């Protein structure tokens, strides 16, 4: 590894194809809350306040396997006014909810803070700020690129993964 940024150990660990908890989100997976009073419960759109903040989540297989074996599977879910969304974001939303990778594209910290003033998602490590209305585009900070989005659909009233992530996951490497 050269003079660049070292990959966090949990990001360096390769996913094991034989362990369903380490697989990246699969079409048909549900989303479950990572924390809070509804921890581990399947997320329905009405569980999320309109306009933010974001919540952290993990995918869960239809037969109940939580895919938390890889931290690259950490997700952001946020419910937004559909009139405020860019065409790409709207196309990947379901019931006004959008999902992104929660792993910052700078050095891989969780994007776990919210700017109420800007209505943006913020990485608390070095301040990279992402616009949830415009495909998680970077608007401030050292991150090199947007957060990948995860297309969603609605199935029987719950949020379901419609397709895989839009781009490579994780922080930059050397
Ligand atoms: S790891 Fe997120 S801004 Fe540096």
mmCIF file with all atom_site columns, C-alpha atoms and ligand atoms in Angstrom:
data_model
loop_
_atom_site.group_PDB
_atom_site.id
_atom_site.type_symbol
_atom_site.label_atom_id
_atom_site.label_alt_id
_atom_site.label_comp_id
_atom_site.label_asym_id
_atom_site.label_entity_id
_atom_site.label_seq_id
_atom_site.pdbx_PDB_ins_code
_atom_site.Cartn_x
_atom_site.Cartn_y
_atom_site.Cartn_z
_atom_site.occupancy
_atom_site.B_iso_or_equiv
_atom_site.pdbx_formal_charge
_atom_site.auth_seq_id
_atom_site.auth_comp_id
_atom_site.auth_asym_id
_atom_site.auth_atom_id
_atom_site.pdbx_PDB_model_num
ATOM   1   C  CA  . UNK A 1 1   ? 0.000   0.000   0.000   1.00 0.00 ? 1   UNK A CA  1
ATOM   2   C  CA  . UNK A 1 2   ? 1.431   3.383   -0.964  1.00 0.00 ? 2   UNK A CA  1
ATOM   3   C  CA  . UNK A 1 3   ? 1.329   6.770   0.693   1.00 0.00 ? 3   UNK A CA  1
ATOM   4   C  CA  . UNK A 1 4   ? -2.413  7.149   0.388   1.00 0.00 ? 4   UNK A CA  1
ATOM   5   C  CA  . UNK A 1 5   ? -5.138  6.409   2.890   1.00 0.00 ? 5   UNK A CA  1
ATOM   6   C  CA  . UNK A 1 6   ? -5.100  2.993   4.538   1.00 0.00 ? 6   UNK A CA  1
ATOM   7   C  CA  . UNK A 1 7   ? -8.234  0.919   4.232   1.00 0.00 ? 7   UNK A CA  1
ATOM   8   C  CA  . UNK A 1 8   ? -10.002 0.403   7.552   1.00 0.00 ? 8   UNK A CA  1
ATOM   9   C  CA  . UNK A 1 9   ? -9.618  -3.245  8.673   1.00 0.00 ? 9   UNK A CA  1
ATOM   10  C  CA  . UNK A 1 10  ? -13.315 -3.986  8.486   1.00 0.00 ? 10  UNK A CA  1
ATOM   11  C  CA  . UNK A 1 11  ? -13.398 -2.620  4.954   1.00 0.00 ? 11  UNK A CA  1
ATOM   12  C  CA  . UNK A 1 12  ? -10.435 -4.745  3.902   1.00 0.00 ? 12  UNK A CA  1
ATOM   13  C  CA  . UNK A 1 13  ? -12.109 -8.021  4.861   1.00 0.00 ? 13  UNK A CA  1
ATOM   14  C  CA  . UNK A 1 14  ? -13.464 -9.696  1.704   1.00 0.00 ? 14  UNK A CA  1
ATOM   15  C  CA  . UNK A 1 15  ? -17.058 -10.884 1.670   1.00 0.00 ? 15  UNK A CA  1
ATOM   16  C  CA  . UNK A 1 16  ? -17.462 -14.652 1.906   1.00 0.00 ? 16  UNK A CA  1
ATOM   17  C  CA  . UNK A 1 17  ? -19.788 -15.919 -0.764  1.00 0.00 ? 17  UNK A CA  1
ATOM   18  C  CA  . UNK A 1 18  ? -20.837 -18.866 1.447   1.00 0.00 ? 18  UNK A CA  1
ATOM   19  C  CA  . UNK A 1 19  ? -22.011 -16.653 4.319   1.00 0.00 ? 19  UNK A CA  1
ATOM   20  C  CA  . UNK A 1 20  ? -25.368 -14.980 3.567   1.00 0.00 ? 20  UNK A CA  1
ATOM   21  C  CA  . UNK A 1 21  ? -24.771 -12.430 6.321   1.00 0.00 ? 21  UNK A CA  1
ATOM   22  C  CA  . UNK A 1 22  ? -21.816 -11.076 4.328   1.00 0.00 ? 22  UNK A CA  1
ATOM   23  C  CA  . UNK A 1 23  ? -23.518 -10.881 0.947   1.00 0.00 ? 23  UNK A CA  1
ATOM   24  C  CA  . UNK A 1 24  ? -24.245 -7.396  -0.316  1.00 0.00 ? 24  UNK A CA  1
ATOM   25  C  CA  . UNK A 1 25  ? -27.951 -6.461  -0.512  1.00 0.00 ? 25  UNK A CA  1
ATOM   26  C  CA  . UNK A 1 26  ? -29.876 -8.779  -2.808  1.00 0.00 ? 26  UNK A CA  1
ATOM   27  C  CA  . UNK A 1 27  ? -33.095 -8.026  -4.719  1.00 0.00 ? 27  UNK A CA  1
ATOM   28  C  CA  . UNK A 1 28  ? -36.005 -8.877  -2.430  1.00 0.00 ? 28  UNK A CA  1
ATOM   29  C  CA  . UNK A 1 29  ? -34.148 -8.106  0.800   1.00 0.00 ? 29  UNK A CA  1
ATOM   30  C  CA  . UNK A 1 30  ? -36.023 -6.115  3.452   1.00 0.00 ? 30  UNK A CA  1
ATOM   31  C  CA  . UNK A 1 31  ? -34.443 -3.216  5.336   1.00 0.00 ? 31  UNK A CA  1
ATOM   32  C  CA  . UNK A 1 32  ? -34.287 -3.239  9.138   1.00 0.00 ? 32  UNK A CA  1
ATOM   33  C  CA  . UNK A 1 33  ? -33.406 -0.509  11.623  1.00 0.00 ? 33  UNK A CA  1
ATOM   34  C  CA  . UNK A 1 34  ? -29.906 -0.718  13.084  1.00 0.00 ? 34  UNK A CA  1
ATOM   35  C  CA  . UNK A 1 35  ? -30.726 1.173   16.291  1.00 0.00 ? 35  UNK A CA  1
ATOM   36  C  CA  . UNK A 1 36  ? -33.549 2.901   18.125  1.00 0.00 ? 36  UNK A CA  1
ATOM   37  C  CA  . UNK A 1 37  ? -36.872 1.708   19.519  1.00 0.00 ? 37  UNK A CA  1
ATOM   38  C  CA  . UNK A 1 38  ? -37.559 -0.290  16.344  1.00 0.00 ? 38  UNK A CA  1
ATOM   39  C  CA  . UNK A 1 39  ? -34.103 -1.913  16.221  1.00 0.00 ? 39  UNK A CA  1
ATOM   40  C  CA  . UNK A 1 40  ? -34.107 -5.000  13.990  1.00 0.00 ? 40  UNK A CA  1
ATOM   41  C  CA  . UNK A 1 41  ? -37.678 -4.330  12.853  1.00 0.00 ? 41  UNK A CA  1
ATOM   42  C  CA  . UNK A 1 42  ? -38.516 -4.197  9.159   1.00 0.00 ? 42  UNK A CA  1
ATOM   43  C  CA  . UNK A 1 43  ? -38.816 -0.599  7.961   1.00 0.00 ? 43  UNK A CA  1
ATOM   44  C  CA  . UNK A 1 44  ? -42.071 0.705   6.546   1.00 0.00 ? 44  UNK A CA  1
ATOM   45  C  CA  . UNK A 1 45  ? -42.175 4.136   4.885   1.00 0.00 ? 45  UNK A CA  1
ATOM   46  C  CA  . UNK A 1 46  ? -44.371 5.620   7.614   1.00 0.00 ? 46  UNK A CA  1
ATOM   47  C  CA  . UNK A 1 47  ? -41.724 4.746   10.204  1.00 0.00 ? 47  UNK A CA  1
ATOM   48  C  CA  . UNK A 1 48  ? -39.543 7.509   8.762   1.00 0.00 ? 48  UNK A CA  1
ATOM   49  C  CA  . UNK A 1 49  ? -40.162 11.242  9.297   1.00 0.00 ? 49  UNK A CA  1
ATOM   50  C  CA  . UNK A 1 50  ? -40.709 13.154  6.073   1.00 0.00 ? 50  UNK A CA  1
ATOM   51  C  CA  . UNK A 1 51  ? -37.741 15.432  5.356   1.00 0.00 ? 51  UNK A CA  1
ATOM   52  C  CA  . UNK A 1 52  ? -35.121 13.620  7.427   1.00 0.00 ? 52  UNK A CA  1
ATOM   53  C  CA  . UNK A 1 53  ? -33.007 12.910  9.307   1.00 0.00 ? 53  UNK A CA  1
ATOM   54  C  CA  . UNK A 1 54  ? -31.590 9.706   7.887   1.00 0.00 ? 54  UNK A CA  1
ATOM   55  C  CA  . UNK A 1 55  ? -31.677 6.383   9.719   1.00 0.00 ? 55  UNK A CA  1
ATOM   56  C  CA  . UNK A 1 56  ? -29.107 3.612   9.598   1.00 0.00 ? 56  UNK A CA  1
ATOM   57  C  CA  . UNK A 1 57  ? -30.217 0.190   8.475   1.00 0.00 ? 57  UNK A CA  1
ATOM   58  C  CA  . UNK A 1 58  ? -29.059 -3.216  7.297   1.00 0.00 ? 58  UNK A CA  1
ATOM   59  C  CA  . UNK A 1 59  ? -30.520 -5.459  4.611   1.00 0.00 ? 59  UNK A CA  1
ATOM   60  C  CA  . UNK A 1 60  ? -32.205 -8.656  5.742   1.00 0.00 ? 60  UNK A CA  1
ATOM   61  C  CA  . UNK A 1 61  ? -32.912 -11.646 3.520   1.00 0.00 ? 61  UNK A CA  1
ATOM   62  C  CA  . UNK A 1 62  ? -36.540 -12.778 3.037   1.00 0.00 ? 62  UNK A CA  1
ATOM   63  C  CA  . UNK A 1 63  ? -35.775 -15.761 5.318   1.00 0.00 ? 63  UNK A CA  1
ATOM   64  C  CA  . UNK A 1 64  ? -34.505 -13.492 8.085   1.00 0.00 ? 64  UNK A CA  1
ATOM   65  C  CA  . UNK A 1 65  ? -30.708 -13.444 7.710   1.00 0.00 ? 65  UNK A CA  1
ATOM   66  C  CA  . UNK A 1 66  ? -29.393 -10.043 8.759   1.00 0.00 ? 66  UNK A CA  1
ATOM   67  C  CA  . UNK A 1 67  ? -26.638 -9.062  6.354   1.00 0.00 ? 67  UNK A CA  1
ATOM   68  C  CA  . UNK A 1 68  ? -24.483 -7.397  8.973   1.00 0.00 ? 68  UNK A CA  1
ATOM   69  C  CA  . UNK A 1 69  ? -21.447 -9.571  8.362   1.00 0.00 ? 69  UNK A CA  1
ATOM   70  C  CA  . UNK A 1 70  ? -19.940 -6.814  6.247   1.00 0.00 ? 70  UNK A CA  1
ATOM   71  C  CA  . UNK A 1 71  ? -19.867 -3.203  7.397   1.00 0.00 ? 71  UNK A CA  1
ATOM   72  C  CA  . UNK A 1 72  ? -20.035 -2.305  3.695   1.00 0.00 ? 72  UNK A CA  1
ATOM   73  C  CA  . UNK A 1 73  ? -23.699 -3.274  3.962   1.00 0.00 ? 73  UNK A CA  1
ATOM   74  C  CA  . UNK A 1 74  ? -24.488 -0.419  6.337   1.00 0.00 ? 74  UNK A CA  1
ATOM   75  C  CA  . UNK A 1 75  ? -27.265 1.652   4.775   1.00 0.00 ? 75  UNK A CA  1
ATOM   76  C  CA  . UNK A 1 76  ? -28.872 5.055   5.056   1.00 0.00 ? 76  UNK A CA  1
ATOM   77  C  CA  . UNK A 1 77  ? -32.621 5.339   4.559   1.00 0.00 ? 77  UNK A CA  1
ATOM   78  C  CA  . UNK A 1 78  ? -34.384 8.677   4.409   1.00 0.00 ? 78  UNK A CA  1
ATOM   79  C  CA  . UNK A 1 79  ? -37.890 9.789   3.461   1.00 0.00 ? 79  UNK A CA  1
ATOM   80  C  CA  . UNK A 1 80  ? -38.129 12.968  1.410   1.00 0.00 ? 80  UNK A CA  1
ATOM   81  C  CA  . UNK A 1 81  ? -40.642 15.114  -0.440  1.00 0.00 ? 81  UNK A CA  1
ATOM   82  C  CA  . UNK A 1 82  ? -40.706 13.548  -3.925  1.00 0.00 ? 82  UNK A CA  1
ATOM   83  C  CA  . UNK A 1 83  ? -41.044 17.008  -5.511  1.00 0.00 ? 83  UNK A CA  1
ATOM   84  C  CA  . UNK A 1 84  ? -37.582 17.839  -4.164  1.00 0.00 ? 84  UNK A CA  1
ATOM   85  C  CA  . UNK A 1 85  ? -35.803 14.828  -5.663  1.00 0.00 ? 85  UNK A CA  1
ATOM   86  C  CA  . UNK A 1 86  ? -33.577 14.776  -8.735  1.00 0.00 ? 86  UNK A CA  1
ATOM   87  C  CA  . UNK A 1 87  ? -34.756 12.467  -11.544 1.00 0.00 ? 87  UNK A CA  1
ATOM   88  C  CA  . UNK A 1 88  ? -32.187 9.793   -10.681 1.00 0.00 ? 88  UNK A CA  1
ATOM   89  C  CA  . UNK A 1 89  ? -33.054 9.848   -6.997  1.00 0.00 ? 89  UNK A CA  1
ATOM   90  C  CA  . UNK A 1 90  ? -36.759 9.714   -7.723  1.00 0.00 ? 90  UNK A CA  1
ATOM   91  C  CA  . UNK A 1 91  ? -36.267 6.749   -10.055 1.00 0.00 ? 91  UNK A CA  1
ATOM   92  C  CA  . UNK A 1 92  ? -34.571 4.777   -7.281  1.00 0.00 ? 92  UNK A CA  1
ATOM   93  C  CA  . UNK A 1 93  ? -37.024 5.721   -4.518  1.00 0.00 ? 93  UNK A CA  1
ATOM   94  C  CA  . UNK A 1 94  ? -40.038 3.825   -3.236  1.00 0.00 ? 94  UNK A CA  1
ATOM   95  C  CA  . UNK A 1 95  ? -42.865 5.520   -1.343  1.00 0.00 ? 95  UNK A CA  1
ATOM   96  C  CA  . UNK A 1 96  ? -40.701 8.670   -1.014  1.00 0.00 ? 96  UNK A CA  1
ATOM   97  C  CA  . UNK A 1 97  ? -37.850 6.721   0.620   1.00 0.00 ? 97  UNK A CA  1
ATOM   98  C  CA  . UNK A 1 98  ? -34.343 6.549   -0.771  1.00 0.00 ? 98  UNK A CA  1
ATOM   99  C  CA  . UNK A 1 99  ? -31.432 4.359   0.343   1.00 0.00 ? 99  UNK A CA  1
ATOM   100 C  CA  . UNK A 1 100 ? -27.702 4.895   0.082   1.00 0.00 ? 100 UNK A CA  1
ATOM   101 C  CA  . UNK A 1 101 ? -24.550 3.244   1.286   1.00 0.00 ? 101 UNK A CA  1
ATOM   102 C  CA  . UNK A 1 102 ? -23.746 4.700   4.717   1.00 0.00 ? 102 UNK A CA  1
ATOM   103 C  CA  . UNK A 1 103 ? -20.008 4.154   4.210   1.00 0.00 ? 103 UNK A CA  1
ATOM   104 C  CA  . UNK A 1 104 ? -18.249 7.431   3.482   1.00 0.00 ? 104 UNK A CA  1
ATOM   105 C  CA  . UNK A 1 105 ? -16.274 7.402   0.237   1.00 0.00 ? 105 UNK A CA  1
ATOM   106 C  CA  . UNK A 1 106 ? -13.381 9.225   1.920   1.00 0.00 ? 106 UNK A CA  1
ATOM   107 C  CA  . UNK A 1 107 ? -12.014 6.865   4.579   1.00 0.00 ? 107 UNK A CA  1
ATOM   108 C  CA  . UNK A 1 108 ? -15.011 4.663   5.225   1.00 0.00 ? 108 UNK A CA  1
ATOM   109 C  CA  . UNK A 1 109 ? -16.526 6.164   8.368   1.00 0.00 ? 109 UNK A CA  1
ATOM   110 C  CA  . UNK A 1 110 ? -20.290 5.815   8.797   1.00 0.00 ? 110 UNK A CA  1
ATOM   111 C  CA  . UNK A 1 111 ? -22.202 8.806   7.451   1.00 0.00 ? 111 UNK A CA  1
ATOM   112 C  CA  . UNK A 1 112 ? -24.146 9.159   10.679  1.00 0.00 ? 112 UNK A CA  1
ATOM   113 C  CA  . UNK A 1 113 ? -24.795 12.861  11.225  1.00 0.00 ? 113 UNK A CA  1
ATOM   114 C  CA  . UNK A 1 114 ? -27.461 15.192  9.901   1.00 0.00 ? 114 UNK A CA  1
ATOM   115 C  CA  . UNK A 1 115 ? -27.323 18.918  9.207   1.00 0.00 ? 115 UNK A CA  1
ATOM   116 C  CA  . UNK A 1 116 ? -30.783 20.235  10.031  1.00 0.00 ? 116 UNK A CA  1
ATOM   117 C  CA  . UNK A 1 117 ? -29.813 23.622  8.615   1.00 0.00 ? 117 UNK A CA  1
ATOM   118 C  CA  . UNK A 1 118 ? -28.674 22.251  5.266   1.00 0.00 ? 118 UNK A CA  1
ATOM   119 C  CA  . UNK A 1 119 ? -30.912 19.144  5.254   1.00 0.00 ? 119 UNK A CA  1
ATOM   120 C  CA  . UNK A 1 120 ? -27.866 17.115  4.297   1.00 0.00 ? 120 UNK A CA  1
ATOM   121 C  CA  . UNK A 1 121 ? -26.132 13.945  5.463   1.00 0.00 ? 121 UNK A CA  1
ATOM   122 C  CA  . UNK A 1 122 ? -22.758 14.495  7.096   1.00 0.00 ? 122 UNK A CA  1
ATOM   123 C  CA  . UNK A 1 123 ? -19.804 12.231  7.870   1.00 0.00 ? 123 UNK A CA  1
ATOM   124 C  CA  . UNK A 1 124 ? -18.700 13.102  11.371  1.00 0.00 ? 124 UNK A CA  1
ATOM   125 C  CA  . UNK A 1 125 ? -15.069 12.040  10.758  1.00 0.00 ? 125 UNK A CA  1
ATOM   126 C  CA  . UNK A 1 126 ? -14.000 14.854  8.417   1.00 0.00 ? 126 UNK A CA  1
ATOM   127 C  CA  . UNK A 1 127 ? -17.223 16.607  7.472   1.00 0.00 ? 127 UNK A CA  1
ATOM   128 C  CA  . UNK A 1 128 ? -17.988 15.307  4.016   1.00 0.00 ? 128 UNK A CA  1
ATOM   129 C  CA  . UNK A 1 129 ? -21.537 16.389  3.257   1.00 0.00 ? 129 UNK A CA  1
ATOM   130 C  CA  . UNK A 1 130 ? -23.885 14.610  0.857   1.00 0.00 ? 130 UNK A CA  1
ATOM   131 C  CA  . UNK A 1 131 ? -27.171 15.784  -0.667  1.00 0.00 ? 131 UNK A CA  1
ATOM   132 C  CA  . UNK A 1 132 ? -29.855 13.097  -0.186  1.00 0.00 ? 132 UNK A CA  1
ATOM   133 C  CA  . UNK A 1 133 ? -32.095 14.765  -2.777  1.00 0.00 ? 133 UNK A CA  1
ATOM   134 C  CA  . UNK A 1 134 ? -29.540 14.576  -5.562  1.00 0.00 ? 134 UNK A CA  1
ATOM   135 C  CA  . UNK A 1 135 ? -28.187 11.029  -5.545  1.00 0.00 ? 135 UNK A CA  1
ATOM   136 C  CA  . UNK A 1 136 ? -26.054 11.667  -2.435  1.00 0.00 ? 136 UNK A CA  1
ATOM   137 C  CA  . UNK A 1 137 ? -23.845 14.017  -4.413  1.00 0.00 ? 137 UNK A CA  1
ATOM   138 C  CA  . UNK A 1 138 ? -20.878 15.378  -2.459  1.00 0.00 ? 138 UNK A CA  1
ATOM   139 C  CA  . UNK A 1 139 ? -21.395 19.079  -1.722  1.00 0.00 ? 139 UNK A CA  1
ATOM   140 C  CA  . UNK A 1 140 ? -18.569 19.634  0.779   1.00 0.00 ? 140 UNK A CA  1
ATOM   141 C  CA  . UNK A 1 141 ? -15.530 17.885  2.218   1.00 0.00 ? 141 UNK A CA  1
ATOM   142 C  CA  . UNK A 1 142 ? -12.698 15.560  1.222   1.00 0.00 ? 142 UNK A CA  1
ATOM   143 C  CA  . UNK A 1 143 ? -14.679 12.573  -0.073  1.00 0.00 ? 143 UNK A CA  1
ATOM   144 C  CA  . UNK A 1 144 ? -13.943 11.860  -3.748  1.00 0.00 ? 144 UNK A CA  1
ATOM   145 C  CA  . UNK A 1 145 ? -17.405 10.809  -4.908  1.00 0.00 ? 145 UNK A CA  1
ATOM   146 C  CA  . UNK A 1 146 ? -21.080 10.391  -4.145  1.00 0.00 ? 146 UNK A CA  1
ATOM   147 C  CA  . UNK A 1 147 ? -22.470 7.666   -1.909  1.00 0.00 ? 147 UNK A CA  1
ATOM   148 C  CA  . UNK A 1 148 ? -23.717 4.722   -4.005  1.00 0.00 ? 148 UNK A CA  1
ATOM   149 C  CA  . UNK A 1 149 ? -27.493 4.436   -4.081  1.00 0.00 ? 149 UNK A CA  1
ATOM   150 C  CA  . UNK A 1 150 ? -29.516 1.272   -3.507  1.00 0.00 ? 150 UNK A CA  1
ATOM   151 C  CA  . UNK A 1 151 ? -32.684 1.085   -5.626  1.00 0.00 ? 151 UNK A CA  1
ATOM   152 C  CA  . UNK A 1 152 ? -35.840 0.318   -3.653  1.00 0.00 ? 152 UNK A CA  1
ATOM   153 C  CA  . UNK A 1 153 ? -39.364 -0.854  -4.338  1.00 0.00 ? 153 UNK A CA  1
ATOM   154 C  CA  . UNK A 1 154 ? -42.438 -1.355  -2.206  1.00 0.00 ? 154 UNK A CA  1
ATOM   155 C  CA  . UNK A 1 155 ? -43.736 -4.887  -1.565  1.00 0.00 ? 155 UNK A CA  1
ATOM   156 C  CA  . UNK A 1 156 ? -46.757 -5.464  0.662   1.00 0.00 ? 156 UNK A CA  1
ATOM   157 C  CA  . UNK A 1 157 ? -46.164 -2.160  2.399   1.00 0.00 ? 157 UNK A CA  1
ATOM   158 C  CA  . UNK A 1 158 ? -42.520 -2.644  3.251   1.00 0.00 ? 158 UNK A CA  1
ATOM   159 C  CA  . UNK A 1 159 ? -39.345 -1.385  1.617   1.00 0.00 ? 159 UNK A CA  1
ATOM   160 C  CA  . UNK A 1 160 ? -37.542 -3.974  -0.473  1.00 0.00 ? 160 UNK A CA  1
ATOM   161 C  CA  . UNK A 1 161 ? -34.250 -3.893  -2.353  1.00 0.00 ? 161 UNK A CA  1
ATOM   162 C  CA  . UNK A 1 162 ? -34.919 -3.686  -6.099  1.00 0.00 ? 162 UNK A CA  1
ATOM   163 C  CA  . UNK A 1 163 ? -31.311 -4.022  -7.357  1.00 0.00 ? 163 UNK A CA  1
ATOM   164 C  CA  . UNK A 1 164 ? -27.719 -3.856  -6.195  1.00 0.00 ? 164 UNK A CA  1
ATOM   165 C  CA  . UNK A 1 165 ? -25.661 -0.816  -5.301  1.00 0.00 ? 165 UNK A CA  1
ATOM   166 C  CA  . UNK A 1 166 ? -25.003 1.666   -8.084  1.00 0.00 ? 166 UNK A CA  1
ATOM   167 C  CA  . UNK A 1 167 ? -21.237 1.885   -7.585  1.00 0.00 ? 167 UNK A CA  1
ATOM   168 C  CA  . UNK A 1 168 ? -18.235 0.555   -5.694  1.00 0.00 ? 168 UNK A CA  1
ATOM   169 C  CA  . UNK A 1 169 ? -18.584 0.670   -1.928  1.00 0.00 ? 169 UNK A CA  1
ATOM   170 C  CA  . UNK A 1 170 ? -16.271 2.023   0.717   1.00 0.00 ? 170 UNK A CA  1
ATOM   171 C  CA  . UNK A 1 171 ? -13.600 4.601   1.177   1.00 0.00 ? 171 UNK A CA  1
ATOM   172 C  CA  . UNK A 1 172 ? -10.750 5.413   -1.159  1.00 0.00 ? 172 UNK A CA  1
ATOM   173 C  CA  . UNK A 1 173 ? -7.684  3.207   -1.053  1.00 0.00 ? 173 UNK A CA  1
ATOM   174 C  CA  . UNK A 1 174 ? -4.020  3.837   -1.621  1.00 0.00 ? 174 UNK A CA  1
HETATM 175 S  S1  . LIG B 2 .   ? -14.198 9.382   6.369   1.00 0.00 ? 1   LIG B S1  1
HETATM 176 FE FE1 . LIG B 2 .   ? -15.916 10.619  5.918   1.00 0.00 ? 1   LIG B FE1 1
HETATM 177 S  S2  . LIG B 2 .   ? -15.121 12.582  5.597   1.00 0.00 ? 1   LIG B S2  1
HETATM 178 FE FE2 . LIG B 2 .   ? -13.383 11.374  6.038   1.00 0.00 ? 1   LIG B FE2 1
#
